[in-house]
Amino acid sequence: MKMNKLLTAPIKEVSQKVNAGDIRPSDITKAAIKVVSIIKPLNAYITVTGNRAKEHADNSDSRQNSRCLLGKLDGIPIAIKDNYCTKGHPTTCASKMLSNFIPTYDATVYKRLKDAGTVLIGKTNLDEFAMGSGTIDSYYGPTKNLWNSDLLTKFYVCDNKCTEDCESRSMNENSWHITGGSSGGSAVAVATGSCYAAIGSDTGGSTRNPASYCGLIGLKPTYGLVSRYGLIPLVNSMDVPGILTRNVDDAVLVLNSIAGPDEADSTCRQKDYVPFDVPNAIDISNLRVGIPTEYKERNLNQEVQECWDEVSQYLKEAGATVCPVSMPYTSLSIMCYAVLNRCDVASNLACYDGIEYGYRADEWSSVHESYKKTRSEAFGKVVKDRILVGNYFLLEENYDEYYVKAMKIRRLISEDFDAAWDNNVDVLLTPTTLTEAPKYNDFILMDNQTQCSIQDYCTQPANMAGVPAVNVPIKLSRNGLPLSLQLMGPSFTEERLLTVAKWIEQRVQFPKLELKDMPFTE
């Protein structure tokens, strides 16, 4: 198999070739780094770990020669969102505040992937401190979507499910499209073939949202299934490490590697994790699928609605029971999240004062002035706004009116999900995003809060309830951009959720991108 085809092949297929000695991990890594250089205009990476990546790939070569590979992920290039601590590599959170911060330890998620033999290609771009839904509010600049970009037609080809007409339209776009966020860099890293999988974080949809806009599988596991240790927090009770891959089987492989108890994280479920595989032959005749009526939001794009209707019909034809369910507190989720998010932001970011680590302002005459200048200079507008509002909500006279009420609403949202499961619903099928990826020029006309309220409408409730959810790409829009749907299930039912996702993946056959043939190695 040529390298261009190998870079976008499933991990299992690549692993088999590595195990058989048909391809060397070091050659795969060199090719992946070549792709990173090709896609530089998309601004997916903040840090590229070139020399270290080659060193780890050489170690995989040695294990390959000794026939002692560590498993299916050994020698597989991956990327990590730049809000995970990585020992010896910068961890910036896409902020000036942490632009020179190099952690002394690894996040549990990365440590487990490293122990599995993966090769870290780089740290990916995000909205500053993960506060956004577009990956446009980064100290290092915005990340651009591969779909409908000039790079798509220059370096990539679609399989026979994608029309040439779609590709020709991409050359005529007047503005580029956003990737979604805040894990947009991770999504672009996977979509372009610069890595096989990437880790994001998901607090209100930040893995599923960019997966939807970039045509990927985006998994948000159950809260507590995967350790958050080493993930720089946004909202402690909602943050979940997320997984971005090109297919369901790859997401399962990564999940099996990173899930399980961790004594370093008190919020992690301290129960042994049992790895699983999803079969190729799937029977869904006994499946009960809920269609939440409240997710038919007024801003829902007609093409997304058509995808929703089509997949619902596919499920019915396969014998599944598809029924409407009511989740009446859905519309309150975004407002509730806006309060809880800002309260946690105000608390979590209080430690960034320029004293122990991070950016420190020059020329100050008192400690108070040092704090003020440091935080004013090092944080972007979105971050500063959220800190100020969060502190307002947490004032003694406002605490009950805002924070306590938001927590009560959160419980009601969670009870909506419990009611669905009590009615024997196995999974919920909804849109992931209300539209295809917006154009950047249109997106920036809205303030950050308005952006998030629109982009995260369908994804945020799952974080409120802590339940697992996965994005599944369905087809391309008339503008040549991915359209996707979301599945949600009861806590710790990832195996069933991903099985249904794979069935949909097999049924819809979303168009696949492949790199054009070119010299990838020296």
Coordinates of N, CA and C in Angstrom, one line a residue, residues 242-421:
G242 N -11.8 13.9 25.2 CA -12.6 13.4 24.0 C -11.6 12.8 23.0
I243 N -12.2 12.0 22.1 CA -11.4 11.2 21.1 C -11.9 11.6 19.7
L244 N -11.0 11.9 18.8 CA -11.3 12.3 17.4 C -10.6 11.3 16.5
T245 N -11.4 10.6 15.6 CA -10.8 9.6 14.7 C -11.6 9.7 13.4
R246 N -11.1 8.9 12.4 CA -11.8 8.9 11.1 C -12.9 7.8 11.0
N247 N -12.9 6.9 12.0 CA -13.9 5.8 12.0 C -14.1 5.3 13.4
V248 N -15.2 4.5 13.6 CA -15.6 4.1 14.9 C -14.5 3.1 15.5
D249 N -14.0 2.2 14.7 CA -13.1 1.2 15.2 C -11.8 1.9 15.8
D250 N -11.4 2.9 15.2 CA -10.2 3.7 15.7 C -10.5 4.3 17.0
A251 N -11.7 4.8 17.2 CA -12.1 5.5 18.4 C -12.2 4.4 19.5
V252 N -12.6 3.2 19.2 CA -12.7 2.1 20.2 C -11.3 1.8 20.7
L253 N -10.3 1.7 19.7 CA -8.9 1.4 20.1 C -8.4 2.4 21.0
V254 N -8.6 3.7 20.8 CA -8.1 4.7 21.6 C -8.7 4.7 23.0
L255 N -10.1 4.5 23.0 CA -10.8 4.5 24.2 C -10.3 3.3 25.1
N256 N -10.1 2.2 24.5 CA -9.6 1.0 25.3 C -8.2 1.3 25.9
S257 N -7.5 2.2 25.3 CA -6.1 2.5 25.8 C -6.1 3.5 26.9
I258 N -7.1 4.4 26.9 CA -7.0 5.5 27.9 C -8.0 5.4 29.0
A259 N -9.1 4.6 28.9 CA -10.1 4.5 29.9 C -9.7 3.7 31.1
G260 N -10.3 3.9 32.2 CA -10.1 3.1 33.4 C -9.7 3.9 34.6
P261 N -9.6 3.3 35.8 CA -9.4 4.0 37.0 C -8.1 4.7 37.1
D262 N -8.0 5.8 37.9 CA -6.8 6.5 38.1 C -6.8 7.1 39.5
E263 N -5.9 6.7 40.3 CA -5.8 7.2 41.7 C -5.5 8.7 41.7
A264 N -4.9 9.2 40.7 CA -4.6 10.6 40.7 C -5.8 11.5 40.4
D265 N -6.9 11.0 40.0 CA -8.1 11.7 39.7 C -9.3 11.2 40.6
S266 N -9.7 12.0 41.5 CA -10.8 11.6 42.4 C -12.1 11.6 41.8
T267 N -12.3 12.2 40.6 CA -13.5 12.2 39.8 C -13.6 11.0 38.9
C268 N -12.5 10.2 38.8 CA -12.5 9.1 37.9 C -13.1 7.9 38.5
R269 N -13.9 7.1 37.8 CA -14.6 5.9 38.3 C -13.5 4.9 38.6
Q270 N -13.5 4.5 39.9 CA -12.5 3.5 40.4 C -13.0 2.1 40.2
K271 N -13.2 1.7 39.0 CA -13.7 0.4 38.7 C -13.0 -0.1 37.4
D272 N -12.5 -1.3 37.4 CA -11.8 -1.8 36.3 C -12.6 -1.6 35.0
Y273 N -11.9 -1.2 34.0 CA -12.5 -1.0 32.6 C -12.2 -2.3 31.8
V274 N -13.3 -2.7 31.2 CA -13.2 -3.9 30.3 C -13.2 -3.5 28.9
P275 N -12.0 -3.7 28.2 CA -12.0 -3.3 26.8 C -13.0 -4.1 25.9
F276 N -13.3 -3.6 24.8 CA -14.3 -4.2 23.9 C -14.0 -4.0 22.5
D277 N -14.5 -4.8 21.6 CA -14.5 -4.5 20.2 C -15.9 -4.4 19.6
V278 N -16.1 -3.7 18.5 CA -17.4 -3.7 17.9 C -17.4 -4.6 16.7
P279 N -18.3 -5.5 16.6 CA -18.3 -6.4 15.4 C -18.6 -5.7 14.1
N280 N -18.3 -6.4 13.0 CA -18.7 -5.8 11.7 C -20.2 -6.1 11.4
A281 N -20.6 -7.3 11.8 CA -22.1 -7.6 11.6 C -22.9 -7.2 12.8
I282 N -23.7 -6.2 12.6 CA -24.5 -5.6 13.7 C -26.0 -5.8 13.5
D283 N -26.7 -6.3 14.5 CA -28.1 -6.4 14.5 C -28.7 -5.4 15.4
I284 N -29.5 -4.5 14.9 CA -30.1 -3.4 15.7 C -31.7 -3.6 15.8
S285 N -32.1 -4.8 15.5 CA -33.6 -5.0 15.4 C -34.3 -4.8 16.8
N286 N -33.5 -5.0 17.9 CA -34.1 -4.8 19.2 C -33.8 -3.5 19.8
L287 N -33.2 -2.6 19.0 CA -32.8 -1.3 19.5 C -34.0 -0.3 19.6
R288 N -34.0 0.5 20.7 CA -35.1 1.5 20.9 C -34.4 2.8 20.8
V289 N -34.7 3.6 19.8 CA -34.1 4.9 19.6 C -35.1 6.1 19.9
G290 N -34.6 7.0 20.7 CA -35.5 8.1 21.1 C -35.1 9.3 20.2
I291 N -36.1 10.1 19.8 CA -35.9 11.3 19.0 C -36.5 12.5 19.8
P292 N -35.6 13.2 20.5 CA -36.1 14.3 21.4 C -36.7 15.4 20.6
T293 N -37.9 15.7 20.8 CA -38.6 16.8 20.1 C -38.1 18.1 20.3
E294 N -37.5 18.4 21.5 CA -37.0 19.7 21.8 C -35.7 20.0 21.0
Y295 N -35.1 19.1 20.4 CA -33.9 19.3 19.6 C -34.2 19.8 18.2
K296 N -35.4 19.9 17.9 CA -35.8 20.5 16.6 C -35.9 22.0 16.8
E297 N -34.7 22.6 17.0 CA -34.6 24.0 17.3 C -34.9 24.9 16.1
R298 N -35.4 26.1 16.3 CA -35.8 26.9 15.1 C -34.7 27.2 14.2
N299 N -33.4 27.2 14.6 CA -32.3 27.5 13.8 C -31.7 26.3 13.1
L300 N -32.4 25.1 13.2 CA -31.9 23.9 12.6 C -32.0 24.0 11.1
N301 N -30.8 23.8 10.4 CA -30.7 23.8 9.0 C -31.5 22.7 8.3
Q302 N -32.1 23.0 7.2 CA -33.0 22.0 6.5 C -32.2 20.8 6.1
E303 N -31.0 20.9 5.7 CA -30.2 19.8 5.3 C -29.8 18.9 6.5
V304 N -29.6 19.5 7.7 CA -29.4 18.7 8.9 C -30.7 17.9 9.2
Q305 N -31.8 18.6 9.1 CA -33.1 17.9 9.4 C -33.3 16.7 8.5
E306 N -32.9 16.9 7.2 CA -33.1 15.8 6.2 C -32.2 14.6 6.6
C307 N -31.0 14.9 7.1 CA -30.1 13.8 7.6 C -30.7 13.1 8.7
W308 N -31.3 13.9 9.7 CA -31.9 13.3 10.8 C -33.1 12.4 10.4
D309 N -33.9 12.8 9.5 CA -35.0 12.1 9.0 C -34.6 10.8 8.3
E310 N -33.5 10.9 7.5 CA -33.0 9.8 6.7 C -32.5 8.7 7.6
V311 N -31.7 9.1 8.5 CA -31.1 8.1 9.4 C -32.1 7.4 10.3
S312 N -33.1 8.2 10.7 CA -34.2 7.6 11.5 C -34.9 6.6 10.7
Q313 N -35.1 6.9 9.4 CA -35.8 5.9 8.5 C -34.9 4.7 8.3
Y314 N -33.6 4.8 8.1 CA -32.7 3.7 8.0 C -32.9 2.8 9.2
L315 N -32.9 3.4 10.4 CA -33.0 2.6 11.6 C -34.3 1.8 11.7
K316 N -35.4 2.5 11.3 CA -36.7 1.8 11.2 C -36.7 0.6 10.3
E317 N -36.1 0.8 9.1 CA -36.1 -0.2 8.1 C -35.3 -1.4 8.6
A318 N -34.3 -1.2 9.5 CA -33.5 -2.3 10.0 C -34.1 -3.0 11.2
G319 N -35.3 -2.5 11.6 CA -36.1 -3.2 12.7 C -36.0 -2.5 14.0
A320 N -35.3 -1.4 14.1 CA -35.2 -0.6 15.4 C -36.6 0.1 15.6
T321 N -36.9 0.3 16.9 CA -38.1 1.1 17.2 C -37.6 2.5 17.4
V322 N -38.2 3.4 16.6 CA -37.9 4.8 16.7 C -39.1 5.6 17.2
C323 N -38.9 6.3 18.3 CA -40.0 6.9 19.0 C -39.7 8.3 19.5
P324 N -40.6 9.2 19.5 CA -40.4 10.6 20.0 C -40.3 10.5 21.5
V325 N -39.4 11.4 22.1 CA -39.3 11.5 23.5 C -39.3 13.0 23.8
S326 N -39.7 13.4 25.0 CA -39.7 14.8 25.4 C -38.6 15.0 26.5
M327 N -37.8 16.1 26.2 CA -36.7 16.5 27.2 C -36.9 18.0 27.4
P328 N -37.9 18.4 28.3 CA -38.4 19.7 28.3 C -37.4 20.8 28.8
Y329 N -36.4 20.4 29.5 CA -35.4 21.4 30.0 C -34.2 21.7 29.0
T330 N -34.3 21.1 27.8 CA -33.2 21.2 26.9 C -32.9 22.7 26.6
S331 N -33.9 23.5 26.4 CA -33.6 24.9 26.0 C -32.9 25.7 27.1
L332 N -33.0 25.2 28.4 CA -32.4 26.0 29.5 C -30.9 25.6 29.7
S333 N -30.4 24.6 29.0 CA -29.1 24.0 29.2 C -28.0 25.1 28.9
I334 N -28.2 25.8 27.8 CA -27.1 26.8 27.4 C -27.1 27.9 28.5
M335 N -28.2 28.4 28.9 CA -28.2 29.5 29.9 C -27.6 29.0 31.2
C336 N -28.0 27.8 31.6 CA -27.4 27.2 32.8 C -25.9 27.0 32.7
Y337 N -25.5 26.5 31.5 CA -24.0 26.3 31.3 C -23.3 27.6 31.3
A338 N -23.9 28.7 30.8 CA -23.2 30.0 30.8 C -22.9 30.5 32.2
V339 N -23.8 30.2 33.1 CA -23.5 30.6 34.5 C -22.4 29.7 35.1
L340 N -22.6 28.4 35.1 CA -21.7 27.4 35.7 C -20.3 27.5 35.1
N341 N -20.2 27.7 33.8 CA -19.0 27.8 33.1 C -18.2 29.0 33.7
R342 N -18.8 30.1 33.8 CA -18.1 31.3 34.2 C -17.7 31.3 35.7
C343 N -18.5 30.6 36.5 CA -18.2 30.5 37.9 C -16.9 29.6 38.0
D344 N -16.8 28.5 37.3 CA -15.6 27.7 37.3 C -14.4 28.4 36.7
V345 N -14.6 29.1 35.7 CA -13.5 29.9 35.0 C -12.9 30.9 36.0
A346 N -13.8 31.6 36.7 CA -13.3 32.6 37.7 C -12.5 31.9 38.8
S347 N -12.9 30.7 39.2 CA -12.2 30.0 40.2 C -10.9 29.3 39.7
N348 N -11.0 28.6 38.6 CA -9.9 27.9 38.1 C -8.7 28.8 37.6
L349 N -9.1 29.9 37.1 CA -8.0 30.8 36.5 C -7.5 31.8 37.5
A350 N -7.9 31.7 38.7 CA -7.4 32.6 39.8 C -5.9 32.3 40.1
C351 N -5.5 31.1 39.8 CA -4.1 30.8 40.1 C -3.1 31.4 39.1
Y352 N -3.6 32.0 38.0 CA -2.7 32.5 37.0 C -2.4 34.0 37.3
D353 N -1.5 34.2 38.2 CA -1.2 35.6 38.7 C 0.2 36.0 38.4
G354 N 1.0 35.2 37.7 CA 2.3 35.6 37.3 C 3.3 35.5 38.5
I355 N 3.0 34.8 39.5 CA 3.9 34.6 40.6 C 4.7 33.3 40.5
E356 N 4.0 32.2 40.5 CA 4.7 30.9 40.5 C 5.1 30.4 39.1
Y357 N 4.2 30.6 38.1 CA 4.5 30.1 36.8 C 3.7 30.9 35.8
G358 N 4.0 30.8 34.5 CA 3.2 31.5 33.5 C 3.8 32.9 33.3
Y359 N 3.1 33.7 32.4 CA 3.5 35.0 32.1 C 3.5 36.0 33.3
R360 N 4.5 36.9 33.3 CA 4.5 37.9 34.3 C 4.8 39.3 33.7
A361 N 4.0 40.2 34.0 CA 4.2 41.6 33.4 C 5.4 42.2 33.9
D362 N 6.0 43.1 33.1 CA 7.1 43.9 33.5 C 6.7 45.3 34.1
E363 N 7.6 45.9 34.8 CA 7.4 47.3 35.3 C 6.1 47.5 36.1
W364 N 6.1 46.9 37.3 CA 5.0 47.2 38.3 C 5.6 47.6 39.6
S365 N 4.8 48.3 40.4 CA 5.3 48.9 41.6 C 4.8 48.3 42.9
S366 N 3.8 47.4 42.7 CA 3.2 46.7 43.9 C 2.7 45.3 43.4
V367 N 2.4 44.5 44.4 CA 1.9 43.2 44.1 C 0.6 43.3 43.4
H368 N -0.3 44.1 43.9 CA -1.6 44.3 43.3 C -1.5 44.7 41.8
E369 N -0.6 45.7 41.5 CA -0.4 46.1 40.1 C 0.2 45.0 39.3
S370 N 1.1 44.1 39.9 CA 1.6 43.0 39.2 C 0.5 42.0 38.7
Y371 N -0.4 41.7 39.7 CA -1.5 40.8 39.3 C -2.3 41.5 38.2
K372 N -2.7 42.7 38.4 CA -3.5 43.4 37.4 C -2.9 43.4 36.0
K373 N -1.7 43.9 35.9 CA -1.0 44.0 34.6 C -0.8 42.6 34.0
T374 N -0.4 41.6 34.8 CA -0.2 40.3 34.3 C -1.4 39.7 33.6
R375 N -2.5 39.8 34.4 CA -3.8 39.2 33.9 C -4.4 40.0 32.7
S376 N -4.2 41.3 32.8 CA -4.7 42.1 31.7 C -4.0 41.9 30.4
E377 N -2.6 41.7 30.5 CA -1.8 41.5 29.3 C -1.8 40.1 28.7
A378 N -2.0 39.1 29.6 CA -1.8 37.7 29.2 C -3.1 37.0 28.8
F379 N -4.2 37.5 29.3 CA -5.5 36.8 28.9 C -6.1 37.6 27.7
G380 N -6.8 36.8 26.9 CA -7.6 37.4 25.8 C -8.9 38.0 26.3
K381 N -9.6 38.6 25.4 CA -10.9 39.3 25.8 C -11.9 38.3 26.3
V382 N -12.0 37.2 25.6 CA -13.1 36.2 26.0 C -12.8 35.7 27.4
V383 N -11.5 35.4 27.7 CA -11.2 34.8 29.0 C -11.4 35.9 30.1
K384 N -11.0 37.1 29.8 CA -11.2 38.2 30.8 C -12.7 38.4 31.1
D385 N -13.5 38.4 30.0 CA -14.9 38.6 30.2 C -15.5 37.5 31.1
R386 N -15.1 36.3 30.8 CA -15.7 35.2 31.6 C -15.3 35.2 33.1
I387 N -14.1 35.6 33.3 CA -13.6 35.8 34.7 C -14.4 36.8 35.4
L388 N -14.6 38.0 34.8 CA -15.3 39.1 35.4 C -16.8 38.7 35.7
V389 N -17.4 38.1 34.7 CA -18.8 37.7 34.9 C -18.9 36.6 36.0
G390 N -18.0 35.6 36.0 CA -18.0 34.5 36.9 C -17.9 35.1 38.4
N391 N -17.0 36.0 38.5 CA -16.8 36.6 39.9 C -18.1 37.4 40.3
Y392 N -18.8 37.9 39.3 CA -20.0 38.6 39.7 C -21.1 37.6 40.1
F393 N -21.2 36.5 39.4 CA -22.1 35.4 39.8 C -21.8 34.9 41.2
L394 N -20.6 34.9 41.6 CA -20.2 34.3 42.8 C -20.2 35.2 44.0
L395 N -20.5 36.5 43.8 CA -20.6 37.4 44.9 C -21.7 36.9 45.9
E396 N -21.5 37.2 47.1 CA -22.4 36.6 48.1 C -23.9 37.0 47.8
E397 N -24.1 38.2 47.4 CA -25.4 38.7 47.1 C -26.0 38.1 45.9
N398 N -25.2 37.5 45.0 CA -25.7 37.0 43.7 C -25.7 35.4 43.7
Y399 N -25.0 34.8 44.6 CA -24.7 33.4 44.6 C -26.0 32.5 44.5
D400 N -27.0 32.8 45.3 CA -28.2 32.0 45.2 C -29.0 32.3 43.9
E401 N -29.0 33.5 43.5 CA -29.7 33.9 42.3 C -29.2 33.3 41.1
Y402 N -27.9 33.1 41.0 CA -27.3 32.6 39.7 C -26.8 31.2 39.9
Y403 N -25.8 31.0 40.7 CA -25.1 29.7 40.8 C -26.0 28.6 41.3
V404 N -26.7 28.9 42.4 CA -27.6 27.8 43.0 C -28.7 27.5 42.1
K405 N -29.3 28.5 41.4 CA -30.4 28.2 40.5 C -29.9 27.4 39.3
A406 N -28.7 27.7 38.8 CA -28.1 27.0 37.7 C -27.9 25.5 38.0
M407 N -27.5 25.3 39.3 CA -27.3 23.9 39.7 C -28.6 23.1 39.8
K408 N -29.7 23.8 40.2 CA -31.0 23.2 40.2 C -31.5 22.8 38.8
I409 N -31.2 23.7 37.9 CA -31.6 23.5 36.5 C -30.8 22.3 35.9
R410 N -29.5 22.3 36.3 CA -28.7 21.2 35.8 C -29.3 19.8 36.3
R411 N -29.8 19.8 37.5 CA -30.3 18.5 38.0 C -31.6 18.1 37.1
L412 N -32.4 19.1 36.8 CA -33.6 18.9 36.0 C -33.2 18.4 34.6
I413 N -32.2 18.9 34.0 CA -31.7 18.5 32.7 C -31.3 17.0 32.8
S414 N -30.5 16.7 33.8 CA -30.1 15.3 34.0 C -31.3 14.4 34.2
E415 N -32.3 14.9 34.9 CA -33.5 14.0 35.1 C -34.3 13.8 33.8
D416 N -34.1 14.7 32.8 CA -34.7 14.5 31.5 C -34.1 13.2 30.9
F417 N -32.8 13.1 31.0 CA -32.1 11.9 30.4 C -32.6 10.7 31.2
D418 N -32.6 10.8 32.5 CA -33.0 9.6 33.3 C -34.4 9.1 32.9
A419 N -35.3 10.1 32.6 CA -36.7 9.7 32.2 C -36.7 9.0 30.9
A420 N -35.8 9.4 30.0 CA -35.7 8.7 28.7 C -35.2 7.2 28.9
W421 N -34.2 7.1 29.7 CA -33.7 5.7 30.0 C -34.7 4.9 30.7

